[in-house]
XYZ file of C-alpha atoms in Angstrom:
343
model
C 21.506 -8.719 -36.218
C 24.107 -10.438 -34.035
C 25.025 -7.028 -32.590
C 21.522 -6.890 -31.095
C 20.683 -10.518 -30.324
C 22.585 -13.505 -29.039
C 23.829 -15.599 -31.965
C 22.516 -18.834 -30.483
C 19.036 -17.376 -30.085
C 19.145 -16.096 -33.660
C 19.933 -19.542 -35.047
C 17.711 -21.681 -32.795
C 14.320 -22.451 -34.303
C 11.190 -21.238 -32.525
C 12.966 -18.607 -30.416
C 11.491 -15.090 -30.688
C 14.743 -13.948 -32.280
C 14.672 -16.666 -34.937
C 11.002 -16.007 -35.671
C 11.603 -12.260 -35.950
C 14.477 -12.766 -38.355
C 12.350 -15.193 -40.353
C 9.542 -12.631 -40.515
C 11.939 -9.915 -41.702
C 13.410 -12.116 -44.416
C 10.323 -13.911 -45.708
C 7.226 -11.941 -44.704
C 7.992 -8.274 -44.114
C 6.919 -6.435 -47.292
C 9.416 -3.663 -46.529
C 12.354 -6.035 -46.696
C 11.354 -9.557 -47.773
C 13.443 -10.733 -50.738
C 12.386 -12.580 -53.889
C 12.185 -15.823 -51.995
C 9.303 -18.277 -52.023
C 8.171 -19.192 -48.536
C 7.126 -22.816 -48.600
C 5.264 -22.430 -45.328
C 2.432 -20.323 -46.703
C 3.270 -20.052 -50.388
C 3.869 -16.308 -50.344
C 6.263 -14.981 -52.962
C 7.528 -11.409 -52.969
C 8.400 -10.030 -56.394
C 10.103 -6.820 -55.394
C 13.516 -5.776 -54.248
C 13.817 -4.867 -50.580
C 12.966 -1.249 -49.818
C 15.364 -1.386 -46.887
C 19.040 -2.188 -46.921
C 20.744 -4.324 -44.320
C 22.380 -1.167 -42.980
C 19.140 0.734 -42.522
C 18.520 1.470 -38.804
C 14.801 1.181 -39.489
C 15.291 -2.475 -40.467
C 16.891 -3.182 -37.100
C 14.039 -1.291 -35.455
C 11.420 -3.462 -37.160
C 13.385 -6.559 -36.127
C 13.427 -5.410 -32.471
C 9.673 -4.832 -32.512
C 9.127 -8.263 -34.054
C 11.236 -9.846 -31.304
C 9.155 -7.965 -28.747
C 5.908 -9.257 -30.225
C 7.039 -12.877 -30.422
C 8.478 -12.667 -26.882
C 5.229 -11.367 -25.424
C 2.610 -13.296 -27.382
C 3.653 -16.941 -26.829
C 1.220 -18.190 -29.474
C -1.721 -16.682 -27.610
C -1.590 -13.353 -29.379
C -2.440 -10.029 -27.796
C -5.945 -8.796 -27.030
C -5.613 -6.039 -29.593
C -3.646 -5.295 -32.760
C -1.966 -8.664 -33.101
C -0.950 -9.593 -36.672
C -4.068 -9.934 -38.789
C -6.407 -8.407 -36.201
C -9.311 -6.831 -38.116
C -10.595 -5.089 -34.990
C -7.475 -3.085 -34.269
C -9.252 -0.049 -32.885
C -6.693 1.416 -30.485
C -6.626 5.025 -31.641
C -6.905 3.955 -35.276
C -3.584 2.152 -35.043
C -2.268 -0.520 -37.373
C -1.607 -4.161 -36.538
C 1.836 -5.218 -35.441
C 3.927 -6.921 -38.130
C 1.784 -5.334 -40.828
C 3.022 -3.864 -44.078
C 2.599 -0.368 -42.655
C 5.333 1.854 -41.318
C 6.101 0.641 -37.805
C 5.469 4.177 -36.531
C 1.784 3.535 -37.328
C 1.558 0.320 -35.311
C -0.516 0.166 -32.135
C 1.271 1.582 -29.056
C 3.965 3.413 -31.043
C 3.045 6.913 -29.924
C 5.923 8.963 -31.299
C 8.668 8.736 -33.916
C 11.331 11.190 -34.964
C 9.946 13.086 -37.950
C 13.325 13.166 -39.685
C 14.740 9.704 -39.022
C 11.630 7.638 -38.280
C 13.243 6.229 -35.145
C 10.796 5.340 -32.373
C 10.647 7.719 -29.425
C 7.600 6.473 -27.514
C 5.944 3.120 -26.720
C 2.764 3.092 -24.638
C 0.955 -0.193 -23.958
C -1.702 0.716 -21.406
C -5.021 -0.630 -22.667
C -6.764 -2.261 -25.595
C -9.965 -1.399 -27.371
C -11.242 -4.505 -29.123
C -14.417 -4.538 -27.083
C -14.507 -8.335 -27.004
C -15.260 -8.617 -23.312
C -11.665 -8.978 -22.194
C -10.105 -6.731 -19.586
C -9.601 -3.326 -21.151
C -6.396 -2.769 -19.189
C -3.099 -3.965 -20.585
C -3.103 -5.903 -23.816
C -2.752 -9.522 -22.767
C 1.018 -9.614 -23.136
C 2.215 -13.066 -22.148
C 5.884 -13.988 -21.797
C 9.021 -11.946 -21.228
C 10.413 -8.546 -22.160
C 13.357 -9.169 -24.521
C 16.724 -7.510 -24.044
C 16.540 -6.260 -27.634
C 14.101 -3.544 -26.569
C 16.994 -1.835 -24.805
C 18.506 -1.035 -28.216
C 15.753 1.466 -29.032
C 17.939 4.190 -27.589
C 15.835 7.091 -28.879
C 12.996 6.239 -26.505
C 11.914 9.000 -24.164
C 8.740 7.153 -23.103
C 8.367 3.437 -22.340
C 5.100 2.358 -20.729
C 4.036 -1.306 -20.540
C 1.265 -1.748 -17.962
C -1.314 -4.216 -16.612
C -0.286 -7.520 -18.155
C -0.568 -10.156 -15.433
C 1.153 -12.832 -17.506
C 4.152 -10.712 -18.410
C 6.592 -12.514 -16.136
C 9.999 -11.132 -16.827
C 13.195 -9.724 -15.431
C 14.008 -6.121 -16.242
C 16.606 -6.438 -19.025
C 20.007 -4.985 -18.115
C 20.112 -3.486 -21.623
C 17.511 -0.959 -20.446
C 20.455 0.948 -18.994
C 21.059 2.047 -22.612
C 17.790 3.999 -22.601
C 19.459 7.166 -21.369
C 16.861 9.481 -22.952
C 13.919 8.121 -20.970
C 11.658 10.748 -19.465
C 8.835 8.363 -18.491
C 9.329 4.694 -17.563
C 6.512 2.505 -16.262
C 6.079 -1.242 -15.866
C 3.106 -0.873 -13.501
C 0.905 -3.878 -12.821
C 2.772 -6.672 -14.574
C 4.494 -9.672 -12.998
C 8.082 -8.438 -13.233
C 10.411 -10.563 -11.107
C 13.973 -10.439 -9.851
C 15.940 -7.466 -8.626
C 16.269 -4.065 -10.234
C 19.623 -4.043 -12.109
C 22.126 -2.061 -10.059
C 23.184 0.297 -12.845
C 19.792 0.579 -14.532
C 19.211 4.273 -13.838
C 22.799 5.476 -13.591
C 22.714 7.447 -16.842
C 18.993 8.212 -17.022
C 19.498 11.804 -15.953
C 16.350 13.019 -17.761
C 14.031 10.597 -15.955
C 10.977 12.346 -14.474
C 8.469 9.549 -13.877
C 9.339 6.035 -12.658
C 6.656 3.485 -11.797
C 7.532 -0.148 -11.061
C 4.653 -0.706 -8.626
C 2.532 -3.853 -8.337
C 5.055 -6.385 -9.568
C 7.081 -9.125 -7.862
C 10.390 -7.302 -7.607
C 12.861 -8.386 -4.961
C 16.237 -7.085 -3.819
C 17.051 -3.616 -2.580
C 15.737 -0.193 -3.536
C 17.419 1.136 -6.672
C 20.205 3.670 -7.023
C 18.788 6.719 -8.780
C 20.554 9.132 -11.141
C 21.955 12.383 -9.807
C 22.648 15.468 -11.878
C 24.756 18.511 -11.090
C 22.707 21.557 -10.121
C 24.124 25.001 -9.398
C 23.282 26.975 -6.289
C 21.143 29.466 -8.252
C 18.467 26.787 -8.830
C 18.139 25.892 -5.174
C 15.915 27.457 -2.579
C 17.864 30.102 -0.613
C 17.328 28.238 2.647
C 18.966 25.124 1.192
C 22.496 26.403 0.980
C 25.795 24.930 -0.033
C 28.446 24.833 2.688
C 30.173 28.196 3.175
C 33.384 28.730 1.222
C 36.416 28.358 3.485
C 38.330 31.630 3.831
C 41.501 30.097 2.498
C 39.674 29.244 -0.734
C 37.825 32.526 -1.271
C 40.638 34.135 -3.207
C 41.534 31.058 -5.188
C 40.470 30.689 -8.805
C 37.985 27.911 -8.122
C 34.847 27.986 -10.266
C 31.436 28.644 -8.746
C 30.172 25.426 -10.303
C 32.633 23.579 -8.084
C 31.988 25.504 -4.878
C 28.259 26.157 -5.236
C 26.778 22.943 -6.568
C 25.059 19.859 -5.323
C 24.056 16.500 -6.680
C 20.347 16.065 -7.249
C 17.829 14.272 -9.447
C 15.253 15.413 -11.982
C 12.864 12.665 -10.834
C 9.410 13.985 -9.919
C 7.458 10.763 -9.251
C 8.826 7.517 -7.796
C 6.455 4.571 -7.316
C 7.804 1.229 -6.073
C 4.892 0.102 -3.887
C 3.393 -3.404 -3.746
C 6.572 -5.358 -4.427
C 8.899 -7.466 -2.294
C 11.750 -4.979 -2.054
C 13.881 -5.109 1.081
C 16.773 -3.374 2.774
C 16.985 0.184 4.111
C 15.847 3.385 2.448
C 18.985 4.885 0.886
C 19.860 8.218 2.564
C 20.659 9.474 -0.951
C 16.921 9.624 -1.623
C 17.119 12.923 0.243
C 18.772 14.296 -2.898
C 15.545 13.916 -4.876
C 14.982 17.657 -4.731
C 12.466 17.670 -7.612
C 10.295 14.906 -6.170
C 6.564 15.359 -5.685
C 5.510 11.826 -4.775
C 7.375 8.943 -3.160
C 5.514 5.648 -2.704
C 7.389 2.724 -1.156
C 4.506 1.084 0.721
C 3.737 -2.640 0.926
C 7.299 -3.925 0.675
C 9.797 -5.479 3.099
C 11.865 -2.352 3.727
C 13.726 -2.419 7.042
C 15.781 -0.117 9.242
C 14.811 3.416 10.176
C 13.535 6.331 8.103
C 16.588 8.435 7.207
C 16.472 12.026 8.394
C 17.656 13.090 4.924
C 14.193 12.421 3.469
C 13.220 15.802 4.875
C 15.161 17.506 2.083
C 13.316 15.946 -0.849
C 11.321 18.241 -3.092
C 13.375 21.362 -2.343
C 14.659 22.344 -5.753
C 12.523 25.342 -6.620
C 12.799 28.665 -4.856
C 10.107 29.317 -2.286
C 8.234 26.065 -2.868
C 8.545 22.620 -1.355
C 7.249 20.354 -4.102
C 6.751 17.072 -2.241
C 3.074 16.231 -1.898
C 3.001 12.631 -0.741
C 5.284 10.156 0.986
C 3.907 6.664 1.562
C 6.001 4.188 3.541
C 3.045 2.208 4.917
C 2.876 -1.563 5.435
C 6.603 -2.141 5.782
C 6.509 -4.114 9.047
C 10.301 -4.202 9.402
C 10.594 -0.416 9.236
C 10.994 0.892 12.782
C 11.792 3.965 14.827
C 10.194 7.379 14.915
C 9.273 9.584 11.991
C 12.140 12.099 11.718
C 11.272 15.663 12.617
C 12.607 16.723 9.213
C 9.623 14.984 7.602
C 7.146 16.609 9.966
C 8.400 20.018 8.901
C 7.685 19.504 5.189
C 4.832 21.819 4.119
C 2.033 20.618 1.823
C 2.700 16.986 2.720
C -0.389 15.074 1.688
C 0.432 11.749 3.335
C 3.220 10.012 5.155
C 1.846 6.652 6.111
């Protein structure tokens, strides 16, 4: 497990990593060895059904670290270990003897390998009078979660006491399609290389947190001219190059992004709007309101949403309540059709 967690954290009592390893070794029915646990008297009389080299064992360890990192002795509202009212879509408790793919919030696993592909913590359903949104997560998001590299969906929303930095290991989640940390208390800056290799990312929502620093760099993917609207053309081919054996993919291509929704509003982000955001040709909504963004609105924003032939996809741009943002709205933005809002 030292390839996933820091060795010191693994060997220091009461850390989430130590507690997760202890759970795997002494309490997890899928692995626990024939060892008597003097803490609660449990004895397991079976051989482990998982080997130390089984990726599923590491997966269960990562989920255990996540639980212990976000419960801080208070437990969750719903589906904590031993919860008899775990009613979230008929899910199973965390750290139960069930397959981890059946645990609450695990919404998809690979049918062949059993590796987790989707985590969605949006609400709880215990009906005990607590806020139905979120699940009462309290603590920090551990870096270990970034080792679940099969994830295409990661949604953890509406947990006011989840005060955490975004782990830099999340840059390993290159298969993400949907990523949301909406409505938590995430602090610090967005890691500079977080999205560099997330070329499949379609939905990104980090709104309503306490993020500082500058707006993030977003992934760009190579698109050929045939995908672009005919009025958004690549530069003409110089005559001296027309007869050269240069591929069309080199001469008729542009860098763009597959991102369709970008929400970063209600944070403390500062600095200028990157002109590269104009390359978000697939974008439908851009919300950067209620931050500390400064400078002027780049003219390049007028080219967002222009990937598909004959249709400008952008529906909403919100830059409101950024008092340090100055200057006029570029004419390129005024010319965007179907624009629902530019505040």
